[in-house]
Tab-separated table of N, CA and C in Angstrom:
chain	number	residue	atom	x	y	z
A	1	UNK	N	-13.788	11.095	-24.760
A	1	UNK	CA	-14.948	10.259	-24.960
A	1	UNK	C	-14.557	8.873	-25.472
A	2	UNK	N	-13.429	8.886	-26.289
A	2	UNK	CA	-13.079	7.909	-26.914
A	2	UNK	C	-12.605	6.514	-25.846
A	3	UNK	N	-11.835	7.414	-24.744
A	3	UNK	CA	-11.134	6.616	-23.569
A	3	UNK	C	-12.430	5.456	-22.634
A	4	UNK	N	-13.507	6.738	-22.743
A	4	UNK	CA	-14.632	6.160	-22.245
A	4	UNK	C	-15.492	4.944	-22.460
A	5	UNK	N	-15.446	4.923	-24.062
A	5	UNK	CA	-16.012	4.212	-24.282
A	5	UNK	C	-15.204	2.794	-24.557
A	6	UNK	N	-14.130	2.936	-24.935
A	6	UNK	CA	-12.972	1.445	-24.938
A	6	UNK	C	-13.241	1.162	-23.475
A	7	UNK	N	-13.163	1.805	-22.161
A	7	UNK	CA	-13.155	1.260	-21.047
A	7	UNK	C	-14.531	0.781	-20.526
A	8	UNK	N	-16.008	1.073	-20.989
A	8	UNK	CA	-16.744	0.520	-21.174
A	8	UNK	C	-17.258	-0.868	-21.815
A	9	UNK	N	-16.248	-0.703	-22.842
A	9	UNK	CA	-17.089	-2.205	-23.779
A	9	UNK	C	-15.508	-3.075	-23.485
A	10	UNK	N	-14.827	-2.872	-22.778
A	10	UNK	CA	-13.865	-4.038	-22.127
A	10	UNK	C	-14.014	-4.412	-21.180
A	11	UNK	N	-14.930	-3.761	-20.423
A	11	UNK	CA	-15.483	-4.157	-18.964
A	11	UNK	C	-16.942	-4.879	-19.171
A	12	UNK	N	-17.518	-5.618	-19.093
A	12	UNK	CA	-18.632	-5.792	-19.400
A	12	UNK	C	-19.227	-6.069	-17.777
A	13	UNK	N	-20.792	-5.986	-17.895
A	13	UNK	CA	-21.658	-5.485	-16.168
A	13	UNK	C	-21.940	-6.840	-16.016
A	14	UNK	N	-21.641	-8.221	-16.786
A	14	UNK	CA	-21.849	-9.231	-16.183
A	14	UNK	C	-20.419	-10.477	-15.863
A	15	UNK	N	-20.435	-11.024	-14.933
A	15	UNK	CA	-19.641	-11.924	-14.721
A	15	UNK	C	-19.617	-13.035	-15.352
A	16	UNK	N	-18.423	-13.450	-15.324
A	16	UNK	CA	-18.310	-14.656	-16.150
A	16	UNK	C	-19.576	-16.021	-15.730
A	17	UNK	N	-20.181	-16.329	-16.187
A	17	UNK	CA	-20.610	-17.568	-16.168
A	17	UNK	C	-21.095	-19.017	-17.241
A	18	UNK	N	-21.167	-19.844	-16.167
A	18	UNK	CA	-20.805	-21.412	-16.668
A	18	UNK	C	-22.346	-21.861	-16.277
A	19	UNK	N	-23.163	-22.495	-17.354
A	19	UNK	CA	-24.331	-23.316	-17.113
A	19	UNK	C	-23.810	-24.779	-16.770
A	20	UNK	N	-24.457	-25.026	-14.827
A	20	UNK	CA	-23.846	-26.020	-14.944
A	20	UNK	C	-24.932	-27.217	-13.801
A	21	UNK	N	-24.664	-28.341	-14.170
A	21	UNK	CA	-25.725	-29.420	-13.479
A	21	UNK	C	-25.533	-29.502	-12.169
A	22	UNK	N	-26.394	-28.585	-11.245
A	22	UNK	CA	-25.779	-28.725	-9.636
A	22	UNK	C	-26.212	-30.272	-9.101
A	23	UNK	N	-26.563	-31.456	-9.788
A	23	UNK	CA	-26.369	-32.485	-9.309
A	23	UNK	C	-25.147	-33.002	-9.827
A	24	UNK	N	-24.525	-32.656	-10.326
A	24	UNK	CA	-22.932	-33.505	-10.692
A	24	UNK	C	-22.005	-33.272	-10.253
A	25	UNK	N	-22.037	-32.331	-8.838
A	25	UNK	CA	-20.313	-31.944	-8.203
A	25	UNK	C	-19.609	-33.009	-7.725
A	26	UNK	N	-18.280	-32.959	-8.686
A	26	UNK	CA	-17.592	-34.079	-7.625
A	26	UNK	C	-16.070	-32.929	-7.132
A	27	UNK	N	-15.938	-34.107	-6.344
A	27	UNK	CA	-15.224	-33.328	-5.235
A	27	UNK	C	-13.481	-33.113	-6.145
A	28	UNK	N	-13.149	-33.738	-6.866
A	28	UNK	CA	-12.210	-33.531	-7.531
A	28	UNK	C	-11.963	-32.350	-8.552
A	29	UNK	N	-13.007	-32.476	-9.494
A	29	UNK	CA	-13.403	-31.345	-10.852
A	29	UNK	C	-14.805	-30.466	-10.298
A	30	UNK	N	-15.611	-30.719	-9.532
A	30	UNK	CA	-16.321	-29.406	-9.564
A	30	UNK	C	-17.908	-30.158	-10.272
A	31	UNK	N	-18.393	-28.828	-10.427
A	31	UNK	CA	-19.735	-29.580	-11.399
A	31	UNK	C	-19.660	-29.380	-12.645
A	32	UNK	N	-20.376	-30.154	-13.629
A	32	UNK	CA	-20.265	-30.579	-15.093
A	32	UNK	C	-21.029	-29.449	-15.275
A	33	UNK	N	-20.164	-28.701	-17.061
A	33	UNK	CA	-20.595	-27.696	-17.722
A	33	UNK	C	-21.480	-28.328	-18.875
A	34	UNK	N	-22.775	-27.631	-18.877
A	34	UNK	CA	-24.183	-28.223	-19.770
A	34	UNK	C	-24.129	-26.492	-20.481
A	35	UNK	N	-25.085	-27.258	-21.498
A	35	UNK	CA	-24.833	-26.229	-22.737
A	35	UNK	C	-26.207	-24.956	-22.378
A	36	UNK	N	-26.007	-23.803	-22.571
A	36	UNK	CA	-26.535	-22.592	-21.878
A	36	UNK	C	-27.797	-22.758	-21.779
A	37	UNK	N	-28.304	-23.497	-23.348
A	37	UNK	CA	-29.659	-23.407	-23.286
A	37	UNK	C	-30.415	-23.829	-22.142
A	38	UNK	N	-29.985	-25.143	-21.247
A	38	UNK	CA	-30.237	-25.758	-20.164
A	38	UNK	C	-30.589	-24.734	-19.550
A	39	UNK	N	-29.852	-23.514	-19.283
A	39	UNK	CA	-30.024	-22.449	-17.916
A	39	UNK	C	-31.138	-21.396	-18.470
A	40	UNK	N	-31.422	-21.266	-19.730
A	40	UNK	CA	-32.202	-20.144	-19.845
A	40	UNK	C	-33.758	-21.004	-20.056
A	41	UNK	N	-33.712	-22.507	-20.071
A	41	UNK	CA	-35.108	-22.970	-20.336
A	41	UNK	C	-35.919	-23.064	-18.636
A	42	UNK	N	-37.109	-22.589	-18.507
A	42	UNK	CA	-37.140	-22.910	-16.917
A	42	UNK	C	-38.164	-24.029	-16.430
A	43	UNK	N	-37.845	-24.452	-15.731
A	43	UNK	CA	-38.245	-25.958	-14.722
A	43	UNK	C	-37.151	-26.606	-14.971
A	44	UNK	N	-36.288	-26.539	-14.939
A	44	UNK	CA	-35.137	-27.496	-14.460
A	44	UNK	C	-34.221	-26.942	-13.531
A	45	UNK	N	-34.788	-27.388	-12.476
A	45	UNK	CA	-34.121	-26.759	-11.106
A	45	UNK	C	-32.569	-27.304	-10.774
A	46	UNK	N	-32.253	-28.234	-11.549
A	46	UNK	CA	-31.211	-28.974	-11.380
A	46	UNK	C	-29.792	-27.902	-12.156
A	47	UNK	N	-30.415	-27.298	-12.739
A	47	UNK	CA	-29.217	-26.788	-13.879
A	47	UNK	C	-29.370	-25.221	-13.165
A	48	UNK	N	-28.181	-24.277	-13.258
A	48	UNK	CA	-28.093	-22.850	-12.877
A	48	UNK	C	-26.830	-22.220	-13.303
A	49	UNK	N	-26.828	-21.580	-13.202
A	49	UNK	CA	-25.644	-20.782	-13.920
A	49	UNK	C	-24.886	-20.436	-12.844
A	50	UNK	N	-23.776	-20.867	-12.883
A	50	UNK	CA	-22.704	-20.310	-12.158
A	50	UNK	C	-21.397	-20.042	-12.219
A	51	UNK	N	-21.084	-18.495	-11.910
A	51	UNK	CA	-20.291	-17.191	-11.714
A	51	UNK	C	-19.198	-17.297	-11.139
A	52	UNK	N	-18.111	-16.953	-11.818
A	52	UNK	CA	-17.066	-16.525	-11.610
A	52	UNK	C	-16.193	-17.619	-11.345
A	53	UNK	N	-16.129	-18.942	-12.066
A	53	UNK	CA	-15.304	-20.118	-11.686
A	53	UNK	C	-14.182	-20.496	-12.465
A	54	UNK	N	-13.378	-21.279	-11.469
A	54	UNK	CA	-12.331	-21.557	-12.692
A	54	UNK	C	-13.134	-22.866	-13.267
A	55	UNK	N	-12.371	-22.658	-14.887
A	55	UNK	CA	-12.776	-24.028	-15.663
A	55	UNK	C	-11.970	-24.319	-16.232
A	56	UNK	N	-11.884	-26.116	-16.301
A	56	UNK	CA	-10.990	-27.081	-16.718
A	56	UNK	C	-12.118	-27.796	-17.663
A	57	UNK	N	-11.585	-27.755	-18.630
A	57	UNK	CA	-12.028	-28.813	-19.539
A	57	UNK	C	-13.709	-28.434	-19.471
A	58	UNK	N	-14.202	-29.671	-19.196
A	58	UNK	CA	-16.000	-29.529	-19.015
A	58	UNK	C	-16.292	-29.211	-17.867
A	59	UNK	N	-15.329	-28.941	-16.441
A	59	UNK	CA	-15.957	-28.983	-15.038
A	59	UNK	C	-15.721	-27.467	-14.586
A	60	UNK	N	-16.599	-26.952	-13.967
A	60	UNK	CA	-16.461	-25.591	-13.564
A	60	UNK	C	-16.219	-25.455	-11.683
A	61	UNK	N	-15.394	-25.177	-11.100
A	61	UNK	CA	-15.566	-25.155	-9.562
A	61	UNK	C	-15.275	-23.695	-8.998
A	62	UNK	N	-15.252	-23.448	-7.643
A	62	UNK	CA	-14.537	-22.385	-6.476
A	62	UNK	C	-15.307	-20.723	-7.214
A	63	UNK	N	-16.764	-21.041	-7.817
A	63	UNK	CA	-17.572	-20.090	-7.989
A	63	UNK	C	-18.459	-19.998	-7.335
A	64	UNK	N	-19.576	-19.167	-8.087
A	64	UNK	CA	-20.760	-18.636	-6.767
A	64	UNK	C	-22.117	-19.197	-7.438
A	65	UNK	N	-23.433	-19.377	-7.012
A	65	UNK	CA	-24.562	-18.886	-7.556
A	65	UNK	C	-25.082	-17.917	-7.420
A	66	UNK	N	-24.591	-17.253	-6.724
A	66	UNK	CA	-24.909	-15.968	-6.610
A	66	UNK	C	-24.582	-14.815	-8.127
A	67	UNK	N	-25.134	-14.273	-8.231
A	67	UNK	CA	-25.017	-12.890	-9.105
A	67	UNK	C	-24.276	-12.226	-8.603
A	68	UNK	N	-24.619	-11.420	-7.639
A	68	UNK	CA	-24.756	-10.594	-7.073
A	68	UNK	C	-23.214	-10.670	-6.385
A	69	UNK	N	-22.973	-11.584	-5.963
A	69	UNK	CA	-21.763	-12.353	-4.907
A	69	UNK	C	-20.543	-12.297	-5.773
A	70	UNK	N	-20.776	-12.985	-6.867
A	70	UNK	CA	-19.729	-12.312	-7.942
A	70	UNK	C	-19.229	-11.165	-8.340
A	71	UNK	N	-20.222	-10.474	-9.159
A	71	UNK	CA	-20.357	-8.944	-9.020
A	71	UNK	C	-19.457	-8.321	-7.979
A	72	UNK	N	-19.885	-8.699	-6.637
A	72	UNK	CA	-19.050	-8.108	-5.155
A	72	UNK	C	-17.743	-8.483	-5.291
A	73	UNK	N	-17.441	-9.718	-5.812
A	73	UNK	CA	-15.627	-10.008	-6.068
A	73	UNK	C	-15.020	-9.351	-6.886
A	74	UNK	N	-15.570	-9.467	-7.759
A	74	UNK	CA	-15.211	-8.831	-9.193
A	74	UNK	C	-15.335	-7.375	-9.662
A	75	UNK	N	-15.943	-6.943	-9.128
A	75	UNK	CA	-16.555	-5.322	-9.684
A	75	UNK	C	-16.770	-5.392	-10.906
A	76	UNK	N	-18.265	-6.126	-11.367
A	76	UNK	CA	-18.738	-6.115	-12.870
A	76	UNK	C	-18.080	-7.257	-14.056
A	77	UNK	N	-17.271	-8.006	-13.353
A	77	UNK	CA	-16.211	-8.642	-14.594
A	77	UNK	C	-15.042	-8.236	-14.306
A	78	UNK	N	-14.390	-6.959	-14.007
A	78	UNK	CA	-13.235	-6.082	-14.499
A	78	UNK	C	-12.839	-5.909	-12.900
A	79	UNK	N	-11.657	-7.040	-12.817
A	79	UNK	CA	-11.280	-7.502	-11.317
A	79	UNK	C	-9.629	-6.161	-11.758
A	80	UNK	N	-9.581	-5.776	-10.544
A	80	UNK	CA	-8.309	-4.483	-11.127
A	80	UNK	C	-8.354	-3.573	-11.154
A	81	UNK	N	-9.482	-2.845	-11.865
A	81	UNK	CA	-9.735	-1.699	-12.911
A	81	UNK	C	-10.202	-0.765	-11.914
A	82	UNK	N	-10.288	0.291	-12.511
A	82	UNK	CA	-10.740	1.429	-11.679
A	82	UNK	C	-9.469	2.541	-11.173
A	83	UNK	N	-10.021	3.876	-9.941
A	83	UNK	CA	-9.428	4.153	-10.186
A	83	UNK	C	-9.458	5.464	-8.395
A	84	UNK	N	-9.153	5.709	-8.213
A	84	UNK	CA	-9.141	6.206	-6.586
A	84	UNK	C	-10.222	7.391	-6.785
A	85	UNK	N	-10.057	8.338	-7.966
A	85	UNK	CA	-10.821	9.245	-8.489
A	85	UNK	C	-9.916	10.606	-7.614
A	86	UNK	N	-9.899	11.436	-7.993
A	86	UNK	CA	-9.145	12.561	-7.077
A	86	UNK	C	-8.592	13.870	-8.202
């Protein structure tokens, strides 16, 4: 049980993500990282959270908006893990 539960709370069911201004992509760094609250307040269509990117400094790029799309790369966060079962 013990095994179970360390491999549970090291895996976590959401993917990494970056709140970030989808009007600021530049083609060099990616789009500018804004502070979370931006993504959880709603009518600002400009700002969204996005999954699974690399980040440099303040710019986040080569991620998804998707949820879901992440999730599918990643299996939950925990890119690796698992196990054939048998």
């Amino acid at each position: 049980m013990g095994v179970l539960a360390a491999a549970l709370t090291s895996c976590g069911s959401d993917p990494d993500r970056r709140c970030v201004d989808r009007d600021s992509y530049d083609t060099f760094r990616g789009y500018k990282i804004v502070g979370d609250k931006n993504c959880k307040s709603s009518g600002r269509t400009d700002r969204a959270w996005y999954y699974d990117s690399d980040v440099d400094g303040r710019y986040a790029d080569y991620g998804t908006f998707s949820r879901s799309e992440a999730v599918d790369r990643d299996g939950f966060g925990c890119s690796g893990s698992g196990s054939g079962g048998g």
